[in-house]
Amino acid sequence: MKKRILLGVISGLIAGGGIAGCSEKNTTEGSGHESPTAHLNADWPQLTSGIAKDPAMEARIDELLARMSLEEKVGQLMQVEIRSATPEDVKNYHVGSILNGGGAFPNDNKHATVADWVALADAYYNASMDTSDGGVAIPMIWGTDAVHGHNNVIGATLFPHNIALGATHNPQLMRQIGAITAAEVSATGIDWVFAPTLAVTRDDRWGRSYESYSEDPELVRSYAGELVEGLQGGIGSDELLGDRHVVGTAKHFLADGGTSGGIDRGDAQMSEEELVRLHAQGYFSAIEAGVQTVMASFSSWNGEKMHGHKYLLTDVLKNRLGFDGFVIGDWAGHQFVNGCTNVRCPQAINAGLDMFMAPDPSWKELYANTVEDAKSGALSAERLDDAVRRILRVKMRAGLFDAGAPSERAFAADESLIGAPAHRAIARQAVRESLVMLKNNDGLLPLARNQRVLVAGDGADNIGKQAGGWSITWQGTGNENADFPGATSVFGGIAEVVDAAGGTAELSVDGSFEQKPDVAIVVFGEDPYAEMQGDVSNLDYNGDADLALLQRLREQDIPVVALFITGRPLWVNPEINASDAFVVIWQPGTEGAGVADVLFRDADGAVNHDFKGKLTFSWPNDARPELRNRGQNEELAQFQYGYGLTYQSGVQLAELSEESGLQQSDASEALAVFNGRALDPWSLQVFDAGNNHAVIASSVAKLQGIQVQSVDRKVQEDSRRLQWSGEGNAMAGFFANSRTDLSGYLGNQGALVFDVKVDAVPSDVVTLGMNCGTDCGAEQSITELLKAAAPGEWKTVAVDLQCLAQRGAKMDMVLSPFYVRTAGALDLTVHDIRIASNTDADIHCG
Ligand code: BGC
Ligand code: BGC
C-alpha cells in the first residue's frame, strides 16, 4: 500500500515536473481553485453534441436522483476493476461501473470464453440491479480497452494499431472498424470501450505513439468522428447506441501526445492556442459525433494535472464544447492532483471529473472518503448531482436501463461475431492500405508468386510481435501464436500465396538456408510495449542483429525485401541501405495476410493490390531526439509527412546517410546537478506529506511535513537544508522535464556523489532514488549510512551507478538523478550533488 502511493507520488512528481521557472501557485490549496467560466483564453469553438438532450430522459433522471441516497450517488462515481471487486461489492457499494484493465480476464483466465465474459457481466449487472436493500436499481456500465479490436479477448479480430490506420488516410474505414469492434464487444456483454485515442503525438519517443493516428491534427479530426459513429452507431440512425453498439471514449484529454520530451504522463508545455490548434481537434469531431465519455489524461498542461484541471474539464470541455456525457479518470490518475491521494480526491470531482477509475482494492477507502467529503461539503452537492446526472444520462442513452441482463441482449454470447470472417476481411483491408513503401529499387516489388522465397526475421511468424501492445496482455508481451486462434502471421500469408502458385516459402528466422532463394523477405522490428515501458531516449532502432541479417543475405546476392514492424518512426537508414525494398508494416494485428496481398502479384502476374499507405508521421533522417512534424523541422525528415511509394512511382532511392547524429555522453568530467543552484535542466522540487507538489524557487519553503531552506556551507546559500517532521511521506529532489543521458558514466566507475550533513538522525527508513519515468527508476536505502554519520559533520557519499542501473534506472533517460524520501523525521543538508567517474563508491549492489 505504502509502496504504491509512493510510486504514484514519483510519477506524479515527474509528470508535473516541468514547471521550472513557473513559480507554482502554491500547493496547499490543491486544485479546487476557481477558474473563469465566461472567459476563455483562446478560440475554442462552440459545439453541440451530436446527441441532443431529451427532456423526458432528464425528467426520469431527476426522479432517480431524488430517490438516491448520498451513498448511492457516490457509488455511481466509482469505477472498479474486475480483479478487485466482486459482484457482492457492486451491490453493497452501489458501484456505478466496472472495468477490466489490459490483461485482466474473467476468473483470471487468459483463455476465458465468450460465455465466461457474459457470465461475469451478468453477475455484476444483477448485483447492480439488486434492490433487496431498498435502494434504487441502476445498471452498472462495463468499460474495456478495445483499442484495436476487442483486444483482451482470445480469438477477436485485432486491427492494425492507430499509427497504421492513419497511414490508410481512409476515414470511412474507421467507421467500419468502429462498428466491428462494437459488435465483438457486444458479444461479450460489455457496454463501453476506452477508444478512440485522439493523441496527436509530436515527440515520437513517447511509448504510446502507436496509439496516435497522426502527428497532424487534421487527420485525427477527420478520423475521430467516424470511429465514434462506428462504435456508437450513426447520429440520427436507428442503430445509435443500439444492441450492436457500445459507448465510446475520446482519450486522453488533453494533449497526452504533446508532453515535453514525449514523456509518458508528462507535462504539455504550450500555449492555449496550441492546445486548440494541435491537440483538441479530434475532440471536436468526436463530440459532434456524440461521443459519450471523455477520459482525462494522466498528463499535465503547464504543470497542472488534467485530472484536476477545472478550466479545461469544466469551462472548456463541458461548457464551451458542449460535452454532456461524463468524464472518466484514468487508472487512479486522480492521485497525482495536488493535495490528493489514491483514496481521497474531492478536488478532481470538483474540477469536473465525473467518475474515478479506481482499479486497486483501496477503492473502498476512496468510496468511504468520498461519502465523507460529500457530507462535509468538501465535495459540492451540486457537483455530485451533476456528475451522477451525467453518468445516468449516458447509461440511459446506452439503453442500459431497459436492456436487461447482458446475456439477454440481442448479440450477447454470439461467439460467431468474435473474429468473424467478415470482420477479419476488413482488418486485412486495413493492413493492405496501411503499408508504407519507403524504397523499391529496381522495381523489386511486386514479387512473382511462383518463386523460392525465404522468409526470415523474428517478426516473420510471430503474431504477438505483429500485434504490438494491448494485445491479450497489457504490454502485448508473453503471448504465443496459439493465443491468437484464427489469426495469420506475415509468413502465413506469404506461404499461402506462394505455395498455391507452385513456389516455395521457407521460414527461417535466422536466415539460413540450404537452397539459395530467389528473394528473401526479412520481417523485423520493435517488440511489443505499451504505456510507460515504451518510452525511449532517442529515435535509433538499434537492431544490430537485424542489420547483420539483411547484410548477410545481400552479400549472397539475394534480393532483400525488408518489412519493418514498428509503433513509431525510427531511424533505420542502415537497414534501408541494406535492403532493396523497404516497407513499414507497423503493427498490423491478426491479419498478417494483408501484407502478402500487396507484396505479391496476382496469379496472372498483374499487380494485385498497389500500395496506398502514406506516412502520417515524419520519418527521421537521424536518431537525434528532435521534433520532426508536418510544418515543424521538416528538413530533419528523411521521408516527409505524406510520403509513400506506389508501384507507379519508379523512384530509385540513393544511399542514405548512416550518421546517427548521436554522441556518447562525455563521462570524463563530472556533471553537476546542484552546486549552490540546480543546474539546467533540473530544479529542486518537493512532494509534501499532503501530496502537494512544489517547485522550490525561494530560499525558504514550508510545506506539509517538509521544509526546505537555503543555507551556507562555504559560501552564501550553497547548500540546501531539508527537514522532515515525520508527519507523513515527503520527498525532495532534483527533477527535470527532459531526459539526461548518463550512460557514458556507467563503464567508468561512475557514481552519484553528494556531500551531506546529518543534524537529526532518521527516525524511519530513508530512501535515495534515481528516476527515469513512471515505473522506471531505482531506489536504495540510506538509513544506516545516515545513522552512522557523525552529527553535524559533512561527509561525502557515493552511490555506484551500476548498482542503480541494475535496480532499474535506465541511465540513458534519467529524469531525476537524486531524490530523498522518508515518512520519518530527519534533518539533513546537502551540498554539491554530481555525477562523477572513477569514484570509489560507498554503496554497491549485492
Ligand atoms: C491507460 C488508458 C486505459 C486505462 C484502462 C490506463 O493506464 O492510460 O488508456 O484506458 O489504463 O486500462
Ligand atoms: C494493468 C493494466 C492497466 C495498466 C494501467 C496494469 O498494471 O494490468 O490493466 O491498464 O496497469 O496503467
PDB file of N, CA, C and O in Angstrom, residues 43 57 171 193 210 269 275 304 370 372 399 410 475 477 511 514 519 681 699 738 747 765 775:
ATOM      1  N   ASP A  43      -9.386  30.492 -28.898  1.00  0.00           N
ATOM      2  CA  ASP A  43     -10.524  30.393 -29.768  1.00  0.00           C
ATOM      3  C   ASP A  43     -11.114  28.986 -29.784  1.00  0.00           C
ATOM      4  O   ASP A  43     -10.965  28.254 -30.752  1.00  0.00           O
ATOM      5  N   MET A  57     -36.060  12.164 -20.746  1.00  0.00           N
ATOM      6  CA  MET A  57     -34.974  11.440 -20.081  1.00  0.00           C
ATOM      7  C   MET A  57     -34.457  12.231 -18.880  1.00  0.00           C
ATOM      8  O   MET A  57     -34.213  11.680 -17.807  1.00  0.00           O
ATOM      9  N   PRO A 171     -10.965   7.629 -43.697  1.00  0.00           N
ATOM     10  CA  PRO A 171     -11.900   7.832 -42.579  1.00  0.00           C
ATOM     11  C   PRO A 171     -13.080   6.856 -42.615  1.00  0.00           C
ATOM     12  O   PRO A 171     -13.543   6.403 -41.568  1.00  0.00           O
ATOM     13  N   VAL A 193     -16.272   1.104 -24.568  1.00  0.00           N
ATOM     14  CA  VAL A 193     -14.843   0.915 -24.841  1.00  0.00           C
ATOM     15  C   VAL A 193     -14.070   2.228 -24.639  1.00  0.00           C
ATOM     16  O   VAL A 193     -14.581   3.312 -24.893  1.00  0.00           O
ATOM     17  N   TYR A 210       2.173   4.822 -31.103  1.00  0.00           N
ATOM     18  CA  TYR A 210       1.396   3.946 -31.991  1.00  0.00           C
ATOM     19  C   TYR A 210      -0.102   4.036 -31.760  1.00  0.00           C
ATOM     20  O   TYR A 210      -0.892   3.577 -32.591  1.00  0.00           O
ATOM     21  N   GLN A 269       3.784  21.538 -22.306  1.00  0.00           N
ATOM     22  CA  GLN A 269       4.083  22.940 -22.053  1.00  0.00           C
ATOM     23  C   GLN A 269       3.836  23.719 -23.321  1.00  0.00           C
ATOM     24  O   GLN A 269       4.622  23.641 -24.262  1.00  0.00           O
ATOM     25  N   LEU A 275      -2.883  24.325 -27.863  1.00  0.00           N
ATOM     26  CA  LEU A 275      -3.781  23.250 -27.417  1.00  0.00           C
ATOM     27  C   LEU A 275      -4.936  23.106 -28.399  1.00  0.00           C
ATOM     28  O   LEU A 275      -5.282  22.004 -28.818  1.00  0.00           O
ATOM     29  N   GLU A 304      -0.110  21.695 -14.499  1.00  0.00           N
ATOM     30  CA  GLU A 304      -1.301  21.345 -13.726  1.00  0.00           C
ATOM     31  C   GLU A 304      -1.928  20.069 -14.287  1.00  0.00           C
ATOM     32  O   GLU A 304      -2.229  19.967 -15.475  1.00  0.00           O
ATOM     33  N   THR A 370     -15.032   9.625  -0.052  1.00  0.00           N
ATOM     34  CA  THR A 370     -15.847  10.491  -0.906  1.00  0.00           C
ATOM     35  C   THR A 370     -17.225  10.703  -0.283  1.00  0.00           C
ATOM     36  O   THR A 370     -17.781  11.809  -0.334  1.00  0.00           O
ATOM     37  N   GLU A 372     -17.722  10.777   2.870  1.00  0.00           N
ATOM     38  CA  GLU A 372     -17.445  11.741   3.930  1.00  0.00           C
ATOM     39  C   GLU A 372     -17.311  13.159   3.356  1.00  0.00           C
ATOM     40  O   GLU A 372     -17.855  14.115   3.906  1.00  0.00           O
ATOM     41  N   GLY A 399     -29.164   2.745 -23.320  1.00  0.00           N
ATOM     42  CA  GLY A 399     -30.261   1.776 -23.228  1.00  0.00           C
ATOM     43  C   GLY A 399     -30.111   0.784 -22.091  1.00  0.00           C
ATOM     44  O   GLY A 399     -30.833  -0.215 -22.019  1.00  0.00           O
ATOM     45  N   ALA A 410     -29.414  -8.784 -27.536  1.00  0.00           N
ATOM     46  CA  ALA A 410     -29.520  -9.444 -28.838  1.00  0.00           C
ATOM     47  C   ALA A 410     -28.238 -10.164 -29.303  1.00  0.00           C
ATOM     48  O   ALA A 410     -28.310 -11.250 -29.846  1.00  0.00           O
ATOM     49  N   GLN A 475       0.901  -5.186 -22.020  1.00  0.00           N
ATOM     50  CA  GLN A 475       2.059  -4.749 -22.800  1.00  0.00           C
ATOM     51  C   GLN A 475       2.193  -5.539 -24.116  1.00  0.00           C
ATOM     52  O   GLN A 475       3.109  -5.293 -24.889  1.00  0.00           O
ATOM     53  N   THR A 477       3.051  -8.527 -24.322  1.00  0.00           N
ATOM     54  CA  THR A 477       4.150  -9.493 -24.187  1.00  0.00           C
ATOM     55  C   THR A 477       3.607 -10.810 -23.635  1.00  0.00           C
ATOM     56  O   THR A 477       2.481 -10.876 -23.150  1.00  0.00           O
ATOM     57  N   GLY A 511      17.654 -16.776 -41.114  1.00  0.00           N
ATOM     58  CA  GLY A 511      18.049 -16.502 -42.497  1.00  0.00           C
ATOM     59  C   GLY A 511      18.941 -17.563 -43.120  1.00  0.00           C
ATOM     60  O   GLY A 511      19.417 -17.395 -44.243  1.00  0.00           O
ATOM     61  N   GLU A 514      19.306 -23.958 -47.175  1.00  0.00           N
ATOM     62  CA  GLU A 514      20.089 -24.963 -47.886  1.00  0.00           C
ATOM     63  C   GLU A 514      20.126 -24.669 -49.361  1.00  0.00           C
ATOM     64  O   GLU A 514      21.147 -24.786 -50.006  1.00  0.00           O
ATOM     65  N   VAL A 519      14.506 -14.776 -53.584  1.00  0.00           N
ATOM     66  CA  VAL A 519      14.314 -13.498 -52.882  1.00  0.00           C
ATOM     67  C   VAL A 519      14.174 -13.800 -51.386  1.00  0.00           C
ATOM     68  O   VAL A 519      13.692 -14.871 -51.014  1.00  0.00           O
ATOM     69  N   PRO A 681      19.040  20.747 -16.722  1.00  0.00           N
ATOM     70  CA  PRO A 681      17.602  21.015 -16.767  1.00  0.00           C
ATOM     71  C   PRO A 681      16.886  20.800 -15.437  1.00  0.00           C
ATOM     72  O   PRO A 681      15.654  20.808 -15.417  1.00  0.00           O
ATOM     73  N   SER A 699      14.105  30.911  -0.988  1.00  0.00           N
ATOM     74  CA  SER A 699      15.143  30.392  -0.094  1.00  0.00           C
ATOM     75  C   SER A 699      14.577  29.630   1.094  1.00  0.00           C
ATOM     76  O   SER A 699      15.273  28.854   1.714  1.00  0.00           O
ATOM     77  N   SER A 738      13.070  16.923 -19.055  1.00  0.00           N
ATOM     78  CA  SER A 738      13.729  16.335 -20.219  1.00  0.00           C
ATOM     79  C   SER A 738      14.722  15.305 -19.687  1.00  0.00           C
ATOM     80  O   SER A 738      15.095  15.338 -18.511  1.00  0.00           O
ATOM     81  N   GLY A 747      30.421   2.750 -17.614  1.00  0.00           N
ATOM     82  CA  GLY A 747      31.610   1.925 -17.745  1.00  0.00           C
ATOM     83  C   GLY A 747      32.822   2.531 -17.067  1.00  0.00           C
ATOM     84  O   GLY A 747      33.914   1.983 -17.096  1.00  0.00           O
ATOM     85  N   VAL A 765      12.842   4.722   7.818  1.00  0.00           N
ATOM     86  CA  VAL A 765      13.635   4.386   6.635  1.00  0.00           C
ATOM     87  C   VAL A 765      13.780   5.611   5.726  1.00  0.00           C
ATOM     88  O   VAL A 765      12.806   6.321   5.479  1.00  0.00           O
ATOM     89  N   ASP A 775       7.251   4.131 -13.266  1.00  0.00           N
ATOM     90  CA  ASP A 775       7.715   2.751 -13.132  1.00  0.00           C
ATOM     91  C   ASP A 775       9.123   2.559 -13.677  1.00  0.00           C
ATOM     92  O   ASP A 775       9.479   1.466 -14.104  1.00  0.00           O
TER      93      ASP A 775
END
